[in-house]
Coordinates of C-alpha atoms and ligand atoms in Angstrom, one line a residue:
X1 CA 9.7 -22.4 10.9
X2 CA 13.3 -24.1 12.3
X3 CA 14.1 -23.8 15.6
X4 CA 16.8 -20.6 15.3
X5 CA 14.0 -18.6 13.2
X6 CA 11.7 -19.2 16.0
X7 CA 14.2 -18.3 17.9
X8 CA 14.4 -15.1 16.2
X9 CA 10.7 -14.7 16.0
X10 CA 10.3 -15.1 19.9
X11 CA 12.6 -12.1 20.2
X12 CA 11.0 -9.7 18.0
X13 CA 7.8 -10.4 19.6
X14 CA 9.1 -9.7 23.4
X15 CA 10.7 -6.7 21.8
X16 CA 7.3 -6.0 20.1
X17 CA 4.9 -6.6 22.8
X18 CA 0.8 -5.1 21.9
X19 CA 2.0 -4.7 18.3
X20 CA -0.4 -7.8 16.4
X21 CA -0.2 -5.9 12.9
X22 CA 3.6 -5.4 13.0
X23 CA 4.3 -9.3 14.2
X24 CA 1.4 -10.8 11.5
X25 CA 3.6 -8.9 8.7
X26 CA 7.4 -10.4 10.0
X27 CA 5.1 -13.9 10.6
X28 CA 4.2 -13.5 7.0
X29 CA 8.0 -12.7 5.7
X30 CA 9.4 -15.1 7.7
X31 CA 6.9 -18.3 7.0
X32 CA 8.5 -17.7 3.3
X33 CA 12.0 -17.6 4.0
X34 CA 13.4 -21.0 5.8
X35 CA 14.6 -23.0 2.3
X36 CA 16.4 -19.7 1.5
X37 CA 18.1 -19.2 4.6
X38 CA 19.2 -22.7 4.8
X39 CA 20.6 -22.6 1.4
X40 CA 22.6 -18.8 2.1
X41 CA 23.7 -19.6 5.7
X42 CA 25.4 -16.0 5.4
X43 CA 22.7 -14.3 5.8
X44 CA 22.0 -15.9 9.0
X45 CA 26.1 -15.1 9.9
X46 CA 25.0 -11.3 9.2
X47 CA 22.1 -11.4 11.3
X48 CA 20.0 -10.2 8.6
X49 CA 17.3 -11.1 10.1
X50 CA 17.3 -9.8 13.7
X51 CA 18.4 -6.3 12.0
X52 CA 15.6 -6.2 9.3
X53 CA 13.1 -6.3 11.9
X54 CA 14.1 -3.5 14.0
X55 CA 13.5 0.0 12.2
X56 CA 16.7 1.9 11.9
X57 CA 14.6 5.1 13.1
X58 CA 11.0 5.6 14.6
X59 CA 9.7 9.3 14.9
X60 CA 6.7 9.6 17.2
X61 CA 5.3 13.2 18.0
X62 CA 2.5 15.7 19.0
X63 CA 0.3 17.1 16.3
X64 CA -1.8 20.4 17.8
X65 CA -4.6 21.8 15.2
X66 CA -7.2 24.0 16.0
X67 CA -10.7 23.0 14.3
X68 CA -13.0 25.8 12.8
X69 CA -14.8 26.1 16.5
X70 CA -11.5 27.0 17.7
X71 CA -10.9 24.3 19.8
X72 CA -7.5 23.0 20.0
X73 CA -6.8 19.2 19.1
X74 CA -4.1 16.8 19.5
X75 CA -3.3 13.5 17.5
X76 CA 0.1 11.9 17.3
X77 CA 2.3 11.7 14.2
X78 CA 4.2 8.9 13.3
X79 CA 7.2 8.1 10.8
X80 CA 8.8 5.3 11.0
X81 CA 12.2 4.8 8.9
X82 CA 12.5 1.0 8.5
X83 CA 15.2 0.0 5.9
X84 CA 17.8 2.4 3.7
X85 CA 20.0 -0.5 2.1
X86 CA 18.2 0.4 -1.4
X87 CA 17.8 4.3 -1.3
X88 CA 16.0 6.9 0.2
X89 CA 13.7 5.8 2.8
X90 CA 9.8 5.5 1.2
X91 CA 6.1 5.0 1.2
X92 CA 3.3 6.2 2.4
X93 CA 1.2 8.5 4.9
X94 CA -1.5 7.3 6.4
X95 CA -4.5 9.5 8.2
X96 CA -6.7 7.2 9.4
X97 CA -8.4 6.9 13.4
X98 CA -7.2 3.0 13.6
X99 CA -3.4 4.7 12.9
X100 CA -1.1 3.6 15.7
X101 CA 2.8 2.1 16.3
X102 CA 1.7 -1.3 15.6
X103 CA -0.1 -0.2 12.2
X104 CA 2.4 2.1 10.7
X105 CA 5.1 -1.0 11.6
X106 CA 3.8 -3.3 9.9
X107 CA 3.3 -0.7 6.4
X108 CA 6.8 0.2 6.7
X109 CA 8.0 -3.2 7.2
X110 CA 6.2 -4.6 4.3
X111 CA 7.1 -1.8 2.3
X112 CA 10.8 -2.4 2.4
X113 CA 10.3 -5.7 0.4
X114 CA 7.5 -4.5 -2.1
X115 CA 10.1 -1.0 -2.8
X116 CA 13.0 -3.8 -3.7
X117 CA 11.0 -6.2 -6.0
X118 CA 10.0 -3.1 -7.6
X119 CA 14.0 -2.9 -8.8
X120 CA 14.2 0.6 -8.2
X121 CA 16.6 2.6 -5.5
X122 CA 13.7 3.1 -2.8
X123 CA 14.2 2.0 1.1
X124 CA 11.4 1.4 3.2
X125 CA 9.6 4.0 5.3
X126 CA 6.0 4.6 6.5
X127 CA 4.5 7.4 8.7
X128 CA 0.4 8.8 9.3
X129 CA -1.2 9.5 12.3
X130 CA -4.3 8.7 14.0
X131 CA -6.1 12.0 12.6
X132 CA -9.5 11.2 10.9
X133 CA -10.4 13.3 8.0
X134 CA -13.8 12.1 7.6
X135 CA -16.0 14.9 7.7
X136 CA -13.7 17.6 8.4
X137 CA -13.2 21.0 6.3
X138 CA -11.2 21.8 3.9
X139 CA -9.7 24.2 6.3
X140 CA -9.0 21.8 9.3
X141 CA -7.3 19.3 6.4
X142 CA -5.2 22.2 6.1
X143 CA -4.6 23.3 9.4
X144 CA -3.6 19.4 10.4
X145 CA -1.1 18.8 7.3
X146 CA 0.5 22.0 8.4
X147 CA 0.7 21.5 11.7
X148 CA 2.0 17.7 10.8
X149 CA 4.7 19.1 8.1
X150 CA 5.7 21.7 10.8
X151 CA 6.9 18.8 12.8
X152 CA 8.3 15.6 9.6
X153 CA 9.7 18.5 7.6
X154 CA 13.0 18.0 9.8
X155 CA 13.2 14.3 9.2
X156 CA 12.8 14.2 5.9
X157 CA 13.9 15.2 2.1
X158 CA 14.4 14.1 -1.4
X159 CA 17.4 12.3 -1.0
X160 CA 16.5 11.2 2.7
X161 CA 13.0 10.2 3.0
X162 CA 10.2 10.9 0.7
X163 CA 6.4 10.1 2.0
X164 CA 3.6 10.1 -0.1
X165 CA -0.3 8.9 0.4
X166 CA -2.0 5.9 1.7
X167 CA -5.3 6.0 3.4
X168 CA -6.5 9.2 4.3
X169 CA -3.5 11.0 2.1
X170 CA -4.8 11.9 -1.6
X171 CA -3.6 15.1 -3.6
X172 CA -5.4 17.2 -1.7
X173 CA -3.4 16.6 1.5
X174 CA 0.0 16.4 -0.3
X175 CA -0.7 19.7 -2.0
X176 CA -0.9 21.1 1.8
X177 CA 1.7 19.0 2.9
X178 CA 4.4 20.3 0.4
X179 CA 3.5 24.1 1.0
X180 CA 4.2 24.1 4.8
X181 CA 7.8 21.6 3.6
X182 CA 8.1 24.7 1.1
X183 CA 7.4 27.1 3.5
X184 CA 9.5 26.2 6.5
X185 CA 13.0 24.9 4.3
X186 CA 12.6 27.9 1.3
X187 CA 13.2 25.3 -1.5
X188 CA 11.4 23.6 -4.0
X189 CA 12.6 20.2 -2.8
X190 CA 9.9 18.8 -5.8
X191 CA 11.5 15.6 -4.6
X192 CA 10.5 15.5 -1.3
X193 CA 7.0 14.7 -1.5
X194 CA 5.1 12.2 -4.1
X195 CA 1.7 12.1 -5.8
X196 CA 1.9 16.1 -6.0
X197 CA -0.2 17.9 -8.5
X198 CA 1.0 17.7 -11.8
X199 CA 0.9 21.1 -12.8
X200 CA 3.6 21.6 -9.3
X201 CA 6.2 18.7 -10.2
X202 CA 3.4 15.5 -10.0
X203 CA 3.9 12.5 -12.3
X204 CA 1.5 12.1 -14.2
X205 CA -0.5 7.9 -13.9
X206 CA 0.7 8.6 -10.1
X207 CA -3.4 8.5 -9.1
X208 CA -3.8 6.0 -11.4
X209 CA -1.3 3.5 -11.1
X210 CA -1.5 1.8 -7.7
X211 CA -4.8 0.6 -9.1
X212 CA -4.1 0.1 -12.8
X213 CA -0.7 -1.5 -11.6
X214 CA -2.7 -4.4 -9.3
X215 CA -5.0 -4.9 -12.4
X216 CA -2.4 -5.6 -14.5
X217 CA -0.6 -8.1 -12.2
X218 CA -3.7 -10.0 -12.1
X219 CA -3.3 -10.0 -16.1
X220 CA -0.2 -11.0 -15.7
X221 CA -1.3 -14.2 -13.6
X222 CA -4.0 -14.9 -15.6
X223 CA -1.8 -15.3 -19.0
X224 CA 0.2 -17.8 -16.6
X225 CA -3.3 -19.9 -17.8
X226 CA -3.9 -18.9 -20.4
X227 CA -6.2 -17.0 -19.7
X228 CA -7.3 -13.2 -20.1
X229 CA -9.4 -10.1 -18.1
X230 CA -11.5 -9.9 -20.9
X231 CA -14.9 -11.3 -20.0
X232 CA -14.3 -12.1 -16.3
X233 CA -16.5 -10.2 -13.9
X234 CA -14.6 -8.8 -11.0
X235 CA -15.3 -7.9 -7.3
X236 CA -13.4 -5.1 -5.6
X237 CA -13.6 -3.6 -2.6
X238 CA -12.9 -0.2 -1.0
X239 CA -14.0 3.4 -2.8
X240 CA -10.7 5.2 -2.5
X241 CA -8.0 5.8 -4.6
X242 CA -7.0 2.1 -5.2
X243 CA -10.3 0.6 -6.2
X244 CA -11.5 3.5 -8.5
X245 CA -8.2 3.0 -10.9
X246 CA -8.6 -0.7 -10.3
X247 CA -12.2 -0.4 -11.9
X248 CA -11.2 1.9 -14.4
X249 CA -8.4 -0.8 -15.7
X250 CA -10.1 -4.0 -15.3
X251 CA -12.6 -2.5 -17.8
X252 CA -10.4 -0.8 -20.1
X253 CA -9.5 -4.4 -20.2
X254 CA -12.4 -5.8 -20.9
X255 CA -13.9 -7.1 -17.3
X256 CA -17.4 -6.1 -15.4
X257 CA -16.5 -4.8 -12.2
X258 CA -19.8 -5.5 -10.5
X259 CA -18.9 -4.3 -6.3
X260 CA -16.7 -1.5 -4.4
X261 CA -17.6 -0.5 -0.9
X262 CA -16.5 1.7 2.2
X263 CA -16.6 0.6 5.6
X264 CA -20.0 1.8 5.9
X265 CA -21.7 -1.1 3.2
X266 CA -21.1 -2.1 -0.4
X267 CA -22.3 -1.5 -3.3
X268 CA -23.7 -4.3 -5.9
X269 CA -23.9 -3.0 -9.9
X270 CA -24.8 -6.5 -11.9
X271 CA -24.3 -4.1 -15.0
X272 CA -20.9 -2.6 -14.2
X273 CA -19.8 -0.1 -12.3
X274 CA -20.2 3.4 -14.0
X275 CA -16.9 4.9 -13.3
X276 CA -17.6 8.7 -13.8
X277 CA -20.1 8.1 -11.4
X278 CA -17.8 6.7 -8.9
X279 CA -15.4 9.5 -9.3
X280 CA -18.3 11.9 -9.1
X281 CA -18.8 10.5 -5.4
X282 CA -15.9 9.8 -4.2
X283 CA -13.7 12.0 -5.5
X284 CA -15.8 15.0 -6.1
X285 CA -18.2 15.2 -3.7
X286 CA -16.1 12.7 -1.4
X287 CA -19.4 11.4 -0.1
X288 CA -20.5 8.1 1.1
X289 CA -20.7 5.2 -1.4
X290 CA -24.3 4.6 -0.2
X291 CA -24.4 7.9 -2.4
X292 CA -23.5 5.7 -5.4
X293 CA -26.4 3.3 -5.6
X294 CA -28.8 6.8 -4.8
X295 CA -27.9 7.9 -8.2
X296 CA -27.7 4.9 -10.2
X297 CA -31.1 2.4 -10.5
X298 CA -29.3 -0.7 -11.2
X299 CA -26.9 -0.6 -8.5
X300 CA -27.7 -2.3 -4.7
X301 CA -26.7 -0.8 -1.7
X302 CA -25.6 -3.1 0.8
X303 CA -25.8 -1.6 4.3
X304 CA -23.1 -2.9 6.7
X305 CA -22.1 -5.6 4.6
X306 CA -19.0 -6.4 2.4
X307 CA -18.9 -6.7 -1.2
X308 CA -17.9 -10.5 -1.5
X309 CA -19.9 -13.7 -2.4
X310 CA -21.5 -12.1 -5.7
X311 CA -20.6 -14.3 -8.9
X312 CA -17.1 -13.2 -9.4
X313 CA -13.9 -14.8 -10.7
X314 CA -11.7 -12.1 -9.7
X315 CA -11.4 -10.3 -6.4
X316 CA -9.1 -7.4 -5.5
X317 CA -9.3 -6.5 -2.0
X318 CA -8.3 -2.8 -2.0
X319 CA -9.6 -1.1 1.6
X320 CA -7.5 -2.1 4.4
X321 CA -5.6 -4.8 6.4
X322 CA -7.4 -8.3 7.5
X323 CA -10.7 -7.0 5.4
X324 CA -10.7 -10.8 4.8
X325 CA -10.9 -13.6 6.8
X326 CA -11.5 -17.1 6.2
X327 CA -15.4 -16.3 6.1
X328 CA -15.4 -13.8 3.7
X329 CA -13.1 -16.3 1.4
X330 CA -15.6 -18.8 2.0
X331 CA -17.8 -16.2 0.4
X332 CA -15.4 -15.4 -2.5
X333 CA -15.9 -19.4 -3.1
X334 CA -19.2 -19.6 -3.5
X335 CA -19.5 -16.8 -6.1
X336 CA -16.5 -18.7 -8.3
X337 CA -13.0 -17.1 -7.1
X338 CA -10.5 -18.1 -9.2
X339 CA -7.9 -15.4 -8.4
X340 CA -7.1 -12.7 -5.9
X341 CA -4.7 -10.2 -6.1
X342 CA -3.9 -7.3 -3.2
X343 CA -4.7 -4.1 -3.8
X344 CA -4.6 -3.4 -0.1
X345 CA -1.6 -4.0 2.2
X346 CA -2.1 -7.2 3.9
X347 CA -6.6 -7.1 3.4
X348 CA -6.1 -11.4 4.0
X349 CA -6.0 -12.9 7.2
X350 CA -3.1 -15.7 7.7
X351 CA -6.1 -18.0 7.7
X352 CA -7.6 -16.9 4.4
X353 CA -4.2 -17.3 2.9
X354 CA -4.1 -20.9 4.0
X355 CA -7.5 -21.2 2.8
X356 CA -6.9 -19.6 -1.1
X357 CA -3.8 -21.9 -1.5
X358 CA -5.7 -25.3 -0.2
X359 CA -8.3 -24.2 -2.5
X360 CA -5.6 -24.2 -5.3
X361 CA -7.0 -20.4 -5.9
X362 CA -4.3 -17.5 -7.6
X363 CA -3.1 -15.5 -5.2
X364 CA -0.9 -12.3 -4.8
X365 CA 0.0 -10.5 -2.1
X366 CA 0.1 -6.6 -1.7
X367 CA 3.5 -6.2 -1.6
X368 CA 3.5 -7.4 -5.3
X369 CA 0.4 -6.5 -6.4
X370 CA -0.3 -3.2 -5.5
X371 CA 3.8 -2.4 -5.8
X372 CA 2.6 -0.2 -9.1
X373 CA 1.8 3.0 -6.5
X374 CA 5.1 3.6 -5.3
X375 CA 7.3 2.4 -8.5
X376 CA 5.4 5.1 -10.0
X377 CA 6.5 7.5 -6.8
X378 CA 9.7 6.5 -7.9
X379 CA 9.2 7.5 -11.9
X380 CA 7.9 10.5 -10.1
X381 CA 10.9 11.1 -8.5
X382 CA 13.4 10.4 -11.5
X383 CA 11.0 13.1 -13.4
X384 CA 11.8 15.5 -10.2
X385 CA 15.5 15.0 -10.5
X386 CA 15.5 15.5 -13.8
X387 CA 13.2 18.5 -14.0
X388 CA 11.3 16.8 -17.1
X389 CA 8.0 15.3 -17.2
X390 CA 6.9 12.8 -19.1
X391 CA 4.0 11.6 -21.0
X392 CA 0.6 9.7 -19.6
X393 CA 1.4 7.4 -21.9
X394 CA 5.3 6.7 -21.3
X395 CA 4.8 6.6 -17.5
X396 CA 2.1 3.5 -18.4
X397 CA 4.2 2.1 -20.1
X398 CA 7.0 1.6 -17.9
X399 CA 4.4 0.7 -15.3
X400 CA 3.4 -2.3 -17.3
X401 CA 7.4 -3.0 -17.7
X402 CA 7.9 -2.9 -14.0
X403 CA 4.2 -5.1 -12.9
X404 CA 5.7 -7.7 -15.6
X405 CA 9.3 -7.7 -14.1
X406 CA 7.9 -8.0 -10.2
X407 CA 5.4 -10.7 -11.5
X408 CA 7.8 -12.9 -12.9
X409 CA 10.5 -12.2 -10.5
X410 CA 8.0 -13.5 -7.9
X411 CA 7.5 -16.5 -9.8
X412 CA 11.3 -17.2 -10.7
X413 CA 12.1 -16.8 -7.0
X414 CA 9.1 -19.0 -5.7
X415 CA 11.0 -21.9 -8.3
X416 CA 14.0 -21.0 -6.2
X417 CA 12.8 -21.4 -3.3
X418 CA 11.3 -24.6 -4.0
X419 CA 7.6 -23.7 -4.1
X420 CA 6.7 -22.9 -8.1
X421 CA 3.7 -20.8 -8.3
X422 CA 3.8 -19.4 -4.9
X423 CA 3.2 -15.7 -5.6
X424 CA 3.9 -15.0 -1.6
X425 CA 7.1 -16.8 -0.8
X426 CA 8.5 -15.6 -4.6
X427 CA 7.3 -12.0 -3.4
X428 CA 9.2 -12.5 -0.2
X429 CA 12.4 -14.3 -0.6
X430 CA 13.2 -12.0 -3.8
X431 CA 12.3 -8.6 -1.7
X432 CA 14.5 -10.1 1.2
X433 CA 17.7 -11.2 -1.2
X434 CA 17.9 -7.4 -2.5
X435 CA 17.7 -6.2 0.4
X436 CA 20.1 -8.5 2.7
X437 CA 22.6 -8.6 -0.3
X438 CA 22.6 -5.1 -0.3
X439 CA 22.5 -4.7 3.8
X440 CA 25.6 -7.0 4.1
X441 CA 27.4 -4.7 1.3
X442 CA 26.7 -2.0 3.5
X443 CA 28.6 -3.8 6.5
X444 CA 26.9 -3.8 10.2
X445 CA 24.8 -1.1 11.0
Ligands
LIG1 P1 -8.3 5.8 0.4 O1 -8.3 6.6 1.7 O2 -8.3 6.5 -0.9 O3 -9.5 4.8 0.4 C1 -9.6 3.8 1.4 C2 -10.9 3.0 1.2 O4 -10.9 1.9 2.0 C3 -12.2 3.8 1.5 O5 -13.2 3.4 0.7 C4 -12.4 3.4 2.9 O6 -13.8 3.6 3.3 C5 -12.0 2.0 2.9 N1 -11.6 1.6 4.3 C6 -10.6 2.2 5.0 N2 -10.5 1.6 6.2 C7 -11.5 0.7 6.2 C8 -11.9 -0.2 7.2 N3 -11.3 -0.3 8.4 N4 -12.9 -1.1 6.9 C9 -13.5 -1.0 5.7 N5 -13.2 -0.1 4.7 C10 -12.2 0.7 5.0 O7 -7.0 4.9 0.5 P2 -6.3 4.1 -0.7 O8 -7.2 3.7 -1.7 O9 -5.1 4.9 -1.0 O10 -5.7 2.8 0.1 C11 -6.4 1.6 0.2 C12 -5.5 0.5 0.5 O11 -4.4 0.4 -0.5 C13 -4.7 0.6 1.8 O12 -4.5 -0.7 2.3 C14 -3.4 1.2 1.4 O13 -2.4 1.0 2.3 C15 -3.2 0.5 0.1 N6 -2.2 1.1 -0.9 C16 -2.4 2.4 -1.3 C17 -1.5 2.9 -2.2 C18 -1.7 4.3 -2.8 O14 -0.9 4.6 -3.7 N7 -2.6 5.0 -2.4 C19 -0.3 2.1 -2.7 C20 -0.3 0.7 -2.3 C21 -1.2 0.3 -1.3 P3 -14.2 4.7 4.4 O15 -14.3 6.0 3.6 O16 -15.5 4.3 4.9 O17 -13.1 4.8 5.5
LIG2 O1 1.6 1.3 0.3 C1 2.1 2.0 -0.6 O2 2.9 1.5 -1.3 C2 1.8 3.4 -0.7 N1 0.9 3.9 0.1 C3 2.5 4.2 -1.7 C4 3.8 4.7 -1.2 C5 4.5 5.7 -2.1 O3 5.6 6.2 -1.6 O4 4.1 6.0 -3.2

């Protein structure tokens, strides 16, 4: 980076002190963005920059839930409001025990980007708290959402800020979620929330598509060689709601998806993995994935380790931030990688970046890849406003419109920006153009 970027960098870090997710993520944007910035010295007049860092609103607060022994618990909720120059502020919730400032930071900040190459009117907005829902009732999931809505209800709404899941946050929780929201406000605010159920005002493809949606970018990159998914055998890991519709597509289209994994151990299936079976586990019995291999003789359980270095051309890393380091690419390598594409937000280290580019390997970051999940929040949200809702089939189909558009806006952009090919500085200099264009419309604020 140029002196006045690092300039800009140093800043944000003093300003950002203990926070090493949130200041990888700007690291990452800001790597991408000198050419640009050279070339449009007005966004450097605006101070586009320096403001896009700094979220225009963080909520921090106390959750209190008592657990079925009665005992009263506390976690702390987050929602941070990062960027409103493209709509409604948006993404995810995340429950998860590793939840903290620094976390839900960097998911916002990230999220402002992926929202604008998706070409819909979404800002960027994250929020969770450091509540585990591993092996808690059905009743203390309640209890907590309520106790959590009783709280974000006043911060947010459908033409204001609409969360949604992440890690931790599936239908289940949303369902609860939007019945406090209903219950405090007395509206249907259908737009307020999305991933509901559809039978309440849920799109339907929402479960599906964050995971169908990085399948098909990694189609998308492919026929950039011509090449297809049909035939290639594919590693994936994570056993949530990413990877299970990432499986599902890859072999719709034709790919064995031989691994998944939780953070307990992974799971090796040489013939494929059954899919029912998966959803049985995970989304049924919401067990373990060790669970998996238990009821299936020709898959491998792996305990404690993840699911790369198995003969694979394909890998979509779909559990969580730095998953991947420059060891486990080294693994990817010497089962064949010839492509990775983020299912997760930001699962590769800086290092195993640098490594996949040296290595001439085709990569796509999160932001891009796994932008399917909240374009389809937004379809969800059109259907809302519209009180209308539309087909399995028509809400596919304008997912594989809007996974085409982001993957060739990235690669347009990374032309622009001098670096063809380069999924991650196309991905980042288009987000940031949208946005900044848009932010210096707005005048300073
Ligand atoms: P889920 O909660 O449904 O599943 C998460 C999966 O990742 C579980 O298998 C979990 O295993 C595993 N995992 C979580 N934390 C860790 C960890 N520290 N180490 C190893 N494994 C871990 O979440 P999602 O599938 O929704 O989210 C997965 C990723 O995709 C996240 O990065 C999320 O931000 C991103 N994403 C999600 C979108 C969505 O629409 N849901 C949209 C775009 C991105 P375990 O049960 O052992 O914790
Ligand atoms: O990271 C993400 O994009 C999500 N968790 C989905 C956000 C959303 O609003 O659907």
């Amino acid at each position: 980076m140029d002196a006045s970027l690092e300039m800009i960098y140093d800043e944000m870090l003093q300003r950002n002190g203990e926070q090493p997710e949130f200041q990888q993520a700007v690291r990452e944007v800001m790597n991408s963005l000198e050419p640009i910035l050279v070339s449009h010295p007005h966004y450097t007049d605006a101070a586009i920059l320096e403001r896009i860092v700094e979220p225009e609103r963080q909520i921090m607060f106390r959750v209190a839930w008592q657990d079925d022994a009665g005992i009263t618990r506390v976690n702390r909720g987050y929602r941070v409001e990062f960027n409103s120059a493209l709509g409604p502020y948006k993404g995810g919730l995340r429950f998860h025990p590793t939840v903290n400032l620094s976390v839900i930071k960097f998911l916002g900040f990230e999220q402002i980007f992926k929202n604008a190459l998706t070409g819909q009117q979404i800002g960027g907005a994250k929020g969770g708290s450091d509540f585990d829902p591993h092996g808690k009732s059905d009743a203390e999931i309640m209890r907590f959402c309520q106790a959590f809505m009783t709280e974000l209800y006043r911060h947010i709404g459908p033409h204001t800020d609409v969360p949604a899941g992440d890690i931790g946050v599936g239908g289940r929780e949303i369902g609860y979620l939007y019945g406090q929201y209903k219950r405090i406000t007395n509206r249907f605010d259908a737009g307020v929330l999305t991933g509901k159920g559809i039978n309440w005002g849920g799109s339907l493809a929402r479960t599906e598509a964050t995971g169908y949606g990085t399948v098909l970018f990694a189609q998308n990159m492919l026929a950039t060689k011509g090449e297809v998914l049909e035939g290639k055998t594919v590693a994936i890991s994570g056993a949530g709601n990413v990877a299970i519709y990432a499986v599902e597509k890859a072999q719709q289209l034709g790919a064995k998806v031989v691994t998944v994994s939780d953070s307990s151990g992974s799971i090796y299936d040489p013939e494929g993995i059954d899919v029912a079976l998966l959803k049985d586990v995970k989304e049924v019995q919401r067990a373990r994935i060790s669970n998996y291999a238990q009821r299936r003789s020709s898959a491998e359980y792996r305990d404690g380790a993840k699911p790369w270095g198995v003969p694979a051309q394909i890998a979509l890393p779909c559990a969580t931030q730095n998953e991947v380091n420059a060891q486990d690419f080294a693994q990817m390598v010497k089962g064949g990688v010839e492509l990775i594409a983020e299912g997760a937000n930001m699962p590769l280290t800086h290092a195993a970046i640098e490594e996949a580019k040296a290595a001439k390997v085709l990569y796509a970051p999160g932001k891009a890849a796994n932008a399917g999940g909240v374009a389809t929040s937004a379809l969800e949200m059109q259907q809302n406003d519209g009180q209308t809702q539309w087909t399995f089939a028509k809400v596919e189909e304008k997912l594989e419109q809007i996974m085409a558009n982001i993957h060739d806006t990235c690669l347009e952009a990374s032309e622009q920006a001098g670096q063809p090919g380069d999924y991650q500085v196309g991905a980042n200099v288009a987000g940031f153009i949208k946005v900044a264009n848009a932010m210096i419309d707005q005048g300073i604020m």
